[in-house]
Amino acid sequence: MTAPNFAFDTLAVHAGAEPDTATGARQVPIYQSTAFVFKNADHAAKLFNLEEVGFIYSRLTNPTVQALAARIAALEGAAGGIACSSGHAAQIMALFPLMQPGCNIVASSRLYGGTVTQFTHTIRRFGWSATFVDTDDLAAVEAAIDENTRALFCETIANPGGYVTDLDAMAGIADRHGIPLIVDNTTATPWLCRPMEHGATLVVHSTTKYLTGNGTVTGGAVMDSGTFDWSASGKFPALSEPEPAYHGLTFASLGAMAFTFHSIAVGLRDLGMTMNPQGAHYTLMGIETLGLRMERHVANARKVAEWLENDPRVERVTYAGLPSSPYYERSRKITPKGAGALFTVTVKGGYDACVKLVDAMKLFSHVANLGDTRSLVIHPASTTHRQLEAEQQVAAGAAPNVVRLSIGIEDADDIISDLDQALSVAMS
Ligand SMILES: *Cc1c(COP(=O)(O)O)cnc(C)c1O
């Protein structure tokens, strides 16, 4: 069911999921089993040698989780990939095969707040580091790369919204330096953008968001284009040299599946950031309606953004789908079906008005999440971006007078009415 001639919405329903060979079950069963029986000792040895592909133990692979990874790979146009326990796990899983102590990444300054924290502080404990740059300044991106840089990292539609990254330009720079471009495609989803078509090597997801779609599951995924030559530069020994922790196998010899097999046989095996089968099942069901939901998310976001832009209580709306946005033209190139459903609103009255607004919302839920069927609001400066320095907050588009909206799939007029009444309270 992964025939390449099927269109996106067909793959979203079918890819990775044949009727169950044992029972004929049409929906992907939840294989709630830790281990899988070997046919005999020879079969077991072949599986452990990667001579045969099959299931051993669910920390590494599980049929339900595997179906999810295959479906996301089909949607992203990837050669392969893995599902894992969260979006943040996916980021570590993406970097793990590339990095060693002393290595760095060059990352966009416009990223999900939690990612900025992960890259600023936590990865340092592995001996890795990140240099943050404004990805609109391509010369600065180029200048930040040194001999220890192992990847560029950016988001397609950058959290907290309204910014679209020029993926083609970023991929061009990565190519010139012989390093992969990693794109967090969480807020765009492959329905709006397939970063590999713009030159990305790896795509990471928080499947917690639009892919699952209804705020039920925490999960992540790492997808690989299969086209990067890991042996060309000597910069990626985990992939290009014999792996002592996997009986001397050189993963690059597996060709397009090198990164994926390393992620399973070493990454998931030893880091254990595994997705559970129940979670994978919910996310598979969510993806079945991804196209329908994204269409409505985008249509609603456009209506709400247009209404807000014309409201005198609002200073600025950063939706890249508005012709007034500096990223409007870029969005038409990178995300031609729409600029997503996540954007920020600068409210007159500053920090205090924002806090009042959030508390006055009735239909919108005040939560640290996005990409739910429900409309969500958050005030980044007092929550998700609280750990950042003031200038980091501004660079990330999360200044104190900014609220972030994640527009749901409810009726657009109801969404607008709720904003209308809450803005009145915020101004009072
Ligand atoms: C939520 C999010 C993450 C982190 O994902 P979790 O599933 O919460 O770990 C990373 N990047 C972006 C863009 C996100 O929205």
Short mmCIF file of C-alpha atoms and ligand atoms in Angstrom, two decimals:
data_model
loop_
_atom_site.label_atom_id
_atom_site.label_comp_id
_atom_site.label_asym_id
_atom_site.label_seq_id
_atom_site.Cartn_x
_atom_site.Cartn_y
_atom_site.Cartn_z
CA MET A 1 0.00 0.00 0.00
CA THR A 2 2.99 2.32 -0.27
CA ALA A 3 2.90 2.49 -4.09
CA PRO A 4 4.52 5.83 -4.93
CA ASN A 5 1.73 6.77 -7.33
CA PHE A 6 -0.83 7.24 -4.55
CA ALA A 7 -1.53 10.84 -3.63
CA PHE A 8 -0.98 12.29 -0.16
CA ASP A 9 -4.49 11.77 1.23
CA THR A 10 -4.52 8.14 0.10
CA LEU A 11 -1.13 7.49 1.69
CA ALA A 12 -2.35 9.15 4.90
CA VAL A 13 -5.04 6.47 5.20
CA HIS A 14 -3.15 3.45 3.86
CA ALA A 15 0.64 3.76 3.94
CA GLY A 16 2.43 1.33 6.22
CA ALA A 17 -0.71 -0.67 6.96
CA GLU A 18 -1.66 -3.86 5.17
CA PRO A 19 -4.52 -5.94 6.60
CA ASP A 20 -3.01 -7.99 9.45
CA THR A 21 -1.55 -11.17 7.96
CA ALA A 22 -2.52 -13.31 10.97
CA THR A 23 -6.12 -12.19 11.48
CA GLY A 24 -7.15 -9.98 8.54
CA ALA A 25 -7.76 -7.09 10.94
CA ARG A 26 -8.30 -4.02 8.75
CA GLN A 27 -7.17 -1.40 11.24
CA VAL A 28 -3.54 -1.63 12.43
CA PRO A 29 -3.69 -3.79 15.58
CA ILE A 30 -2.09 -2.58 18.78
CA TYR A 31 0.71 -5.13 19.14
CA GLN A 32 0.92 -4.77 22.89
CA SER A 33 3.79 -7.21 23.19
CA THR A 34 7.28 -6.60 24.53
CA ALA A 35 8.96 -9.47 22.67
CA PHE A 36 8.47 -11.50 19.49
CA VAL A 37 9.15 -15.24 19.22
CA PHE A 38 12.07 -16.33 17.04
CA LYS A 39 11.31 -19.10 14.54
CA ASN A 40 14.55 -20.83 15.58
CA ALA A 41 18.07 -20.01 16.73
CA ASP A 42 19.25 -19.30 13.18
CA HIS A 43 16.38 -16.82 12.64
CA ALA A 44 17.30 -15.10 15.90
CA ALA A 45 20.95 -14.79 14.85
CA LYS A 46 19.97 -13.33 11.46
CA LEU A 47 17.73 -10.73 13.09
CA PHE A 48 20.48 -9.66 15.49
CA ASN A 49 22.94 -9.43 12.54
CA LEU A 50 20.49 -7.23 10.57
CA GLU A 51 20.69 -9.90 7.82
CA GLU A 52 16.93 -10.26 8.08
CA VAL A 53 14.48 -7.57 9.13
CA GLY A 54 11.98 -8.54 11.81
CA PHE A 55 10.81 -7.90 15.31
CA ILE A 56 12.89 -8.75 18.38
CA TYR A 57 11.98 -6.53 21.29
CA SER A 58 9.74 -3.45 21.42
CA ARG A 59 12.42 -1.06 22.67
CA LEU A 60 13.87 -1.40 19.14
CA THR A 61 10.89 -2.11 16.89
CA ASN A 62 7.24 -3.03 17.26
CA PRO A 63 4.77 -3.69 14.41
CA THR A 64 2.35 -0.88 15.39
CA VAL A 65 5.15 1.62 15.88
CA GLN A 66 6.75 0.42 12.63
CA ALA A 67 3.50 1.02 10.73
CA LEU A 68 3.48 4.60 12.02
CA ALA A 69 7.11 5.20 11.02
CA ALA A 70 6.38 3.81 7.54
CA ARG A 71 3.31 6.03 7.16
CA ILE A 72 5.14 9.21 8.14
CA ALA A 73 8.03 8.22 5.84
CA ALA A 74 5.58 7.85 2.94
CA LEU A 75 4.04 11.25 3.66
CA GLU A 76 7.42 13.00 3.95
CA GLY A 77 8.88 11.23 0.92
CA ALA A 78 11.59 9.73 3.15
CA ALA A 79 13.62 6.55 2.57
CA GLY A 80 12.99 5.50 6.16
CA GLY A 81 12.77 6.66 9.72
CA ILE A 82 11.74 5.89 13.25
CA ALA A 83 8.98 6.88 15.64
CA CYS A 84 10.02 7.70 19.20
CA SER A 85 8.67 8.85 22.53
CA SER A 86 8.35 12.62 21.99
CA GLY A 87 9.34 15.50 19.75
CA HIS A 88 12.21 16.33 22.05
CA ALA A 89 13.36 12.71 21.94
CA ALA A 90 13.23 12.95 18.13
CA GLN A 91 15.64 15.89 18.21
CA ILE A 92 18.16 13.96 20.32
CA MET A 93 17.64 10.88 18.12
CA ALA A 94 18.33 13.00 15.01
CA LEU A 95 21.53 14.48 16.45
CA PHE A 96 22.85 11.33 18.13
CA PRO A 97 24.31 9.62 15.01
CA LEU A 98 25.86 12.92 13.84
CA MET A 99 27.45 14.29 16.98
CA GLN A 100 30.42 13.66 19.25
CA PRO A 101 31.74 15.67 22.19
CA GLY A 102 33.07 18.97 20.82
CA CYS A 103 30.65 19.05 17.87
CA ASN A 104 28.07 21.76 17.33
CA ILE A 105 24.97 22.55 15.32
CA VAL A 106 23.94 25.87 13.83
CA ALA A 107 20.29 26.44 14.70
CA SER A 108 17.68 29.04 13.86
CA SER A 109 17.01 31.55 16.63
CA ARG A 110 13.30 31.09 15.87
CA LEU A 111 12.46 27.74 17.46
CA TYR A 112 9.99 26.16 19.85
CA GLY A 113 10.96 27.47 23.32
CA GLY A 114 11.65 23.99 24.67
CA THR A 115 14.03 23.35 21.80
CA VAL A 116 15.97 26.52 22.54
CA THR A 117 16.35 25.32 26.13
CA GLN A 118 17.33 21.78 25.05
CA PHE A 119 19.93 23.16 22.63
CA THR A 120 21.22 25.94 24.94
CA HIS A 121 21.65 23.93 28.13
CA THR A 122 20.89 20.23 28.04
CA ILE A 123 22.90 19.10 25.02
CA ARG A 124 25.98 20.72 26.57
CA ARG A 125 26.02 17.86 29.05
CA PHE A 126 26.74 15.55 26.10
CA GLY A 127 29.59 17.85 25.02
CA TRP A 128 27.49 19.19 22.12
CA SER A 129 26.56 22.81 21.56
CA ALA A 130 24.37 25.01 19.37
CA THR A 131 24.99 28.41 17.83
CA PHE A 132 21.76 30.32 17.22
CA VAL A 133 21.45 32.56 14.17
CA ASP A 134 18.77 34.57 12.40
CA THR A 135 18.09 32.39 9.36
CA ASP A 136 17.01 35.47 7.35
CA ASP A 137 20.68 36.49 7.49
CA LEU A 138 22.18 33.80 5.28
CA ALA A 139 25.66 35.28 5.60
CA ALA A 140 25.38 34.88 9.38
CA VAL A 141 24.31 31.24 8.98
CA GLU A 142 27.30 30.63 6.75
CA ALA A 143 29.67 32.45 9.14
CA ALA A 144 28.46 30.43 12.14
CA ILE A 145 29.52 27.13 10.56
CA ASP A 146 32.94 25.85 11.60
CA GLU A 147 34.86 22.59 11.19
CA ASN A 148 33.00 21.05 14.14
CA THR A 149 29.52 21.85 12.82
CA ARG A 150 27.58 18.69 12.04
CA ALA A 151 24.13 20.01 11.05
CA LEU A 152 21.90 23.00 10.41
CA PHE A 153 18.59 22.97 12.29
CA CYS A 154 15.42 24.98 11.66
CA GLU A 155 11.61 24.76 11.72
CA THR A 156 9.49 25.04 8.56
CA ILE A 157 6.91 27.33 10.17
CA ALA A 158 8.73 28.48 13.26
CA ASN A 159 7.05 28.39 16.61
CA PRO A 160 5.50 30.64 17.91
CA GLY A 161 4.27 31.08 14.39
CA GLY A 162 4.20 33.53 11.56
CA TYR A 163 7.71 32.86 10.33
CA VAL A 164 8.47 30.60 7.38
CA THR A 165 12.07 29.47 6.86
CA ASP A 166 13.66 29.61 3.42
CA LEU A 167 14.40 25.88 3.39
CA ASP A 168 15.96 25.93 -0.09
CA ALA A 169 18.49 28.56 0.98
CA MET A 170 19.29 26.65 4.20
CA ALA A 171 19.72 23.39 2.26
CA GLY A 172 22.04 25.15 -0.19
CA ILE A 173 24.29 26.28 2.66
CA ALA A 174 24.23 22.81 4.27
CA ASP A 175 25.19 21.25 0.93
CA ARG A 176 28.10 23.60 0.42
CA HIS A 177 29.48 22.59 3.83
CA GLY A 178 28.83 18.87 3.47
CA ILE A 179 26.46 18.74 6.44
CA PRO A 180 22.80 17.72 6.67
CA LEU A 181 19.90 20.14 7.10
CA ILE A 182 17.52 18.98 9.84
CA VAL A 183 14.02 20.46 9.64
CA ASP A 184 11.45 20.31 12.43
CA ASN A 185 8.28 20.03 10.35
CA THR A 186 5.87 19.81 13.30
CA THR A 187 3.90 23.00 12.72
CA ALA A 188 3.66 22.65 8.93
CA THR A 189 3.09 18.87 8.69
CA PRO A 190 3.91 17.12 5.40
CA TRP A 191 0.48 18.22 4.12
CA LEU A 192 1.72 21.81 3.92
CA CYS A 193 5.40 21.17 3.22
CA ARG A 194 7.72 18.26 2.49
CA PRO A 195 11.11 19.65 3.52
CA MET A 196 13.03 16.91 1.67
CA GLU A 197 11.70 18.36 -1.60
CA HIS A 198 13.51 21.57 -0.57
CA GLY A 199 16.78 19.76 0.16
CA ALA A 200 16.44 18.68 3.82
CA THR A 201 18.21 15.46 4.82
CA LEU A 202 16.41 14.79 8.10
CA VAL A 203 12.91 15.78 9.17
CA VAL A 204 11.86 15.63 12.81
CA HIS A 205 8.35 15.76 14.20
CA SER A 206 6.56 16.18 17.44
CA THR A 207 3.74 13.80 16.47
CA THR A 208 2.09 15.11 19.65
CA LYS A 209 0.76 18.00 17.56
CA TYR A 210 -1.04 17.93 14.18
CA LEU A 211 -0.10 14.37 13.20
CA THR A 212 -2.02 12.89 16.13
CA GLY A 213 -4.18 15.97 15.98
CA ASN A 214 -6.39 15.77 19.03
CA GLY A 215 -4.13 16.28 22.00
CA THR A 216 -3.99 12.66 23.19
CA VAL A 217 -0.49 11.30 22.60
CA THR A 218 3.09 12.45 23.16
CA GLY A 219 5.33 11.18 20.39
CA GLY A 220 8.01 12.01 17.88
CA ALA A 221 9.56 10.88 14.63
CA VAL A 222 12.85 11.20 12.75
CA MET A 223 12.75 10.76 8.97
CA ASP A 224 15.74 10.40 6.66
CA SER A 225 15.86 11.22 2.95
CA GLY A 226 18.37 8.42 2.40
CA THR A 227 20.35 10.63 0.01
CA PHE A 228 23.12 12.07 2.21
CA ASP A 229 26.60 10.60 1.70
CA TRP A 230 27.69 9.94 5.29
CA SER A 231 31.14 8.73 4.18
CA ALA A 232 32.14 11.72 2.03
CA SER A 233 33.78 13.87 4.70
CA GLY A 234 34.86 11.74 7.66
CA LYS A 235 32.65 13.97 9.83
CA PHE A 236 30.15 11.22 10.67
CA PRO A 237 32.16 8.26 11.97
CA ALA A 238 29.16 6.70 13.77
CA LEU A 239 27.73 6.03 10.31
CA SER A 240 30.84 5.76 8.13
CA GLU A 241 33.15 3.70 10.37
CA PRO A 242 32.74 0.23 11.90
CA GLU A 243 30.46 0.46 14.96
CA PRO A 244 32.10 -1.28 17.94
CA ALA A 245 28.74 -1.39 19.77
CA TYR A 246 27.23 -3.32 16.84
CA HIS A 247 29.85 -5.99 16.11
CA GLY A 248 31.82 -3.81 13.73
CA LEU A 249 28.99 -3.10 11.25
CA THR A 250 29.55 -0.01 9.07
CA PHE A 251 26.06 1.47 8.84
CA ALA A 252 26.87 3.51 5.70
CA SER A 253 27.17 0.19 3.85
CA LEU A 254 23.37 -0.12 4.24
CA GLY A 255 22.95 2.77 1.78
CA ALA A 256 19.68 4.68 1.99
CA MET A 257 18.73 2.86 5.21
CA ALA A 258 22.02 3.67 7.04
CA PHE A 259 20.60 6.39 9.28
CA THR A 260 17.36 4.50 10.00
CA PHE A 261 19.10 1.27 10.95
CA HIS A 262 21.59 3.11 13.14
CA SER A 263 18.67 4.85 14.84
CA ILE A 264 17.06 1.49 15.61
CA ALA A 265 20.07 -0.74 16.27
CA VAL A 266 22.07 1.80 18.31
CA GLY A 267 19.84 4.82 19.03
CA LEU A 268 16.64 3.18 20.23
CA ARG A 269 18.53 0.20 21.63
CA ASP A 270 20.80 2.29 23.86
CA LEU A 271 18.90 5.55 24.45
CA GLY A 272 15.53 3.81 24.78
CA MET A 273 13.38 6.77 23.70
CA THR A 274 10.81 4.32 22.40
CA MET A 275 7.23 5.04 21.35
CA ASN A 276 4.61 2.72 22.82
CA PRO A 277 2.24 0.73 20.54
CA GLN A 278 -0.94 2.25 22.00
CA GLY A 279 0.36 5.74 21.30
CA ALA A 280 1.40 4.75 17.78
CA HIS A 281 -2.14 3.43 17.15
CA TYR A 282 -3.77 6.73 18.15
CA THR A 283 -1.31 8.66 15.98
CA LEU A 284 -1.96 6.37 13.00
CA MET A 285 -5.69 7.08 13.35
CA GLY A 286 -4.99 10.80 13.65
CA ILE A 287 -2.94 10.83 10.46
CA GLU A 288 -5.86 9.30 8.53
CA THR A 289 -7.63 12.68 8.76
CA LEU A 290 -4.53 14.90 8.52
CA GLY A 291 -5.45 16.40 5.14
CA LEU A 292 -9.06 17.14 6.14
CA ARG A 293 -8.00 18.71 9.40
CA MET A 294 -5.17 20.80 7.94
CA GLU A 295 -7.48 22.17 5.27
CA ARG A 296 -9.88 23.40 7.97
CA HIS A 297 -7.09 24.55 10.32
CA VAL A 298 -5.63 26.70 7.54
CA ALA A 299 -8.99 28.10 6.36
CA ASN A 300 -9.95 29.02 9.94
CA ALA A 301 -6.52 30.53 10.68
CA ARG A 302 -6.78 32.76 7.62
CA LYS A 303 -10.26 34.02 8.62
CA VAL A 304 -9.27 34.63 12.24
CA ALA A 305 -5.99 36.35 11.29
CA GLU A 306 -7.79 38.65 8.84
CA TRP A 307 -10.37 39.56 11.48
CA LEU A 308 -7.70 40.25 14.12
CA GLU A 309 -5.59 42.34 11.75
CA ASN A 310 -8.51 44.72 11.29
CA ASP A 311 -9.29 44.99 15.00
CA PRO A 312 -8.18 48.25 16.69
CA ARG A 313 -7.35 46.43 19.95
CA VAL A 314 -4.63 44.50 18.14
CA GLU A 315 -1.25 45.94 17.22
CA ARG A 316 0.05 43.21 14.95
CA VAL A 317 -0.75 39.73 13.65
CA THR A 318 2.16 37.60 12.46
CA TYR A 319 0.32 35.19 10.17
CA ALA A 320 2.42 34.43 7.08
CA GLY A 321 -0.82 33.86 5.15
CA LEU A 322 -1.65 37.58 5.34
CA PRO A 323 -0.39 39.70 2.43
CA SER A 324 0.91 42.18 5.05
CA SER A 325 3.35 39.57 6.38
CA PRO A 326 6.99 39.91 5.30
CA TYR A 327 6.91 36.12 4.86
CA TYR A 328 3.82 36.00 2.64
CA GLU A 329 5.72 35.43 -0.62
CA ARG A 330 8.06 32.88 0.97
CA SER A 331 5.10 31.04 2.42
CA ARG A 332 3.56 30.74 -1.05
CA LYS A 333 6.76 28.97 -2.14
CA ILE A 334 7.46 26.78 0.93
CA THR A 335 3.89 26.10 2.17
CA PRO A 336 1.77 26.74 -0.94
CA LYS A 337 -1.43 25.23 0.54
CA GLY A 338 -1.41 27.73 3.41
CA ALA A 339 0.70 29.20 6.17
CA GLY A 340 -0.42 26.80 8.90
CA ALA A 341 -2.65 27.61 11.86
CA LEU A 342 -0.21 28.97 14.40
CA PHE A 343 0.52 32.65 14.80
CA THR A 344 1.01 35.37 17.34
CA VAL A 345 -0.96 38.47 18.12
CA THR A 346 0.57 41.58 19.64
CA VAL A 347 -2.08 42.97 21.96
CA LYS A 348 -2.36 46.65 22.86
CA GLY A 349 -1.82 47.03 26.59
CA GLY A 350 1.24 44.81 26.88
CA TYR A 351 1.95 42.01 29.34
CA ASP A 352 -1.03 42.78 31.63
CA ALA A 353 -3.53 42.82 28.77
CA CYS A 354 -2.17 39.50 27.51
CA VAL A 355 -2.61 37.84 30.88
CA LYS A 356 -6.20 39.19 31.12
CA LEU A 357 -6.95 38.02 27.59
CA VAL A 358 -5.77 34.49 28.28
CA ASP A 359 -7.84 34.32 31.47
CA ALA A 360 -10.96 35.63 29.70
CA MET A 361 -10.98 33.06 26.90
CA LYS A 362 -13.93 30.64 27.01
CA LEU A 363 -13.72 28.49 23.86
CA PHE A 364 -9.93 28.67 23.62
CA SER A 365 -8.07 26.53 26.14
CA HIS A 366 -5.04 28.00 27.87
CA VAL A 367 -2.53 25.18 27.43
CA ALA A 368 1.11 24.57 26.49
CA ASN A 369 0.24 22.68 23.34
CA LEU A 370 -0.55 23.31 19.68
CA GLY A 371 -1.99 21.45 16.73
CA ASP A 372 -5.10 20.22 18.57
CA THR A 373 -8.58 20.11 17.00
CA ARG A 374 -9.44 22.63 19.75
CA SER A 375 -8.34 26.27 19.56
CA LEU A 376 -5.56 26.93 22.04
CA VAL A 377 -3.97 30.06 23.45
CA ILE A 378 -0.82 30.69 25.42
CA HIS A 379 1.16 33.68 26.61
CA PRO A 380 4.71 32.51 25.80
CA ALA A 381 6.52 35.13 27.91
CA SER A 382 4.90 33.85 31.12
CA THR A 383 4.98 30.14 30.18
CA THR A 384 6.84 28.27 27.40
CA HIS A 385 9.41 31.03 26.83
CA ARG A 386 9.74 31.96 30.51
CA GLN A 387 13.19 30.31 30.78
CA LEU A 388 14.61 32.44 27.96
CA GLU A 389 16.53 35.69 28.32
CA ALA A 390 14.59 38.84 27.34
CA GLU A 391 16.43 39.17 24.03
CA GLN A 392 15.93 35.48 23.29
CA GLN A 393 12.17 36.00 23.88
CA VAL A 394 12.10 38.84 21.37
CA ALA A 395 14.26 36.91 18.85
CA ALA A 396 11.90 33.97 19.19
CA GLY A 397 8.86 36.19 18.50
CA ALA A 398 7.63 35.78 22.07
CA ALA A 399 7.90 39.29 23.51
CA PRO A 400 5.86 40.07 26.69
CA ASN A 401 3.00 41.69 24.72
CA VAL A 402 2.49 38.67 22.45
CA VAL A 403 0.01 35.79 22.73
CA ARG A 404 0.20 32.69 20.56
CA LEU A 405 -2.90 31.18 19.00
CA SER A 406 -3.24 27.66 17.64
CA ILE A 407 -6.42 27.80 15.61
CA GLY A 408 -8.58 24.68 15.83
CA ILE A 409 -11.14 23.15 13.50
CA GLU A 410 -14.24 24.53 15.25
CA ASP A 411 -16.60 26.95 13.48
CA ALA A 412 -14.58 30.05 12.57
CA ASP A 413 -17.31 32.44 13.76
CA ASP A 414 -17.30 30.88 17.23
CA ILE A 415 -13.51 31.24 17.39
CA ILE A 416 -13.77 34.92 16.40
CA SER A 417 -16.58 35.59 18.94
CA ASP A 418 -14.45 34.21 21.74
CA LEU A 419 -11.50 36.40 20.75
CA ASP A 420 -13.83 39.40 20.50
CA GLN A 421 -15.19 39.05 24.03
CA ALA A 422 -11.77 38.26 25.52
CA LEU A 423 -10.17 41.28 23.84
CA SER A 424 -12.89 43.46 25.41
CA VAL A 425 -12.04 42.09 28.84
CA ALA A 426 -8.29 42.58 28.17
CA MET A 427 -8.83 46.25 27.30
CA SER A 428 -11.00 46.99 30.35
C1 LIG B 1 5.99 20.48 20.74
C2 LIG B 1 7.13 20.73 19.87
C3 LIG B 1 8.35 20.08 20.08
C4 LIG B 1 8.58 19.12 21.21
O1 LIG B 1 7.75 18.01 21.08
P1 LIG B 1 7.23 17.12 22.31
O2 LIG B 1 6.42 16.07 21.66
O3 LIG B 1 6.46 18.02 23.21
O4 LIG B 1 8.47 16.61 22.98
C5 LIG B 1 9.38 20.33 19.20
N1 LIG B 1 9.22 21.20 18.18
C6 LIG B 1 8.07 21.84 17.96
C7 LIG B 1 7.95 22.77 16.81
C8 LIG B 1 6.98 21.63 18.79
O5 LIG B 1 5.83 22.27 18.56
#
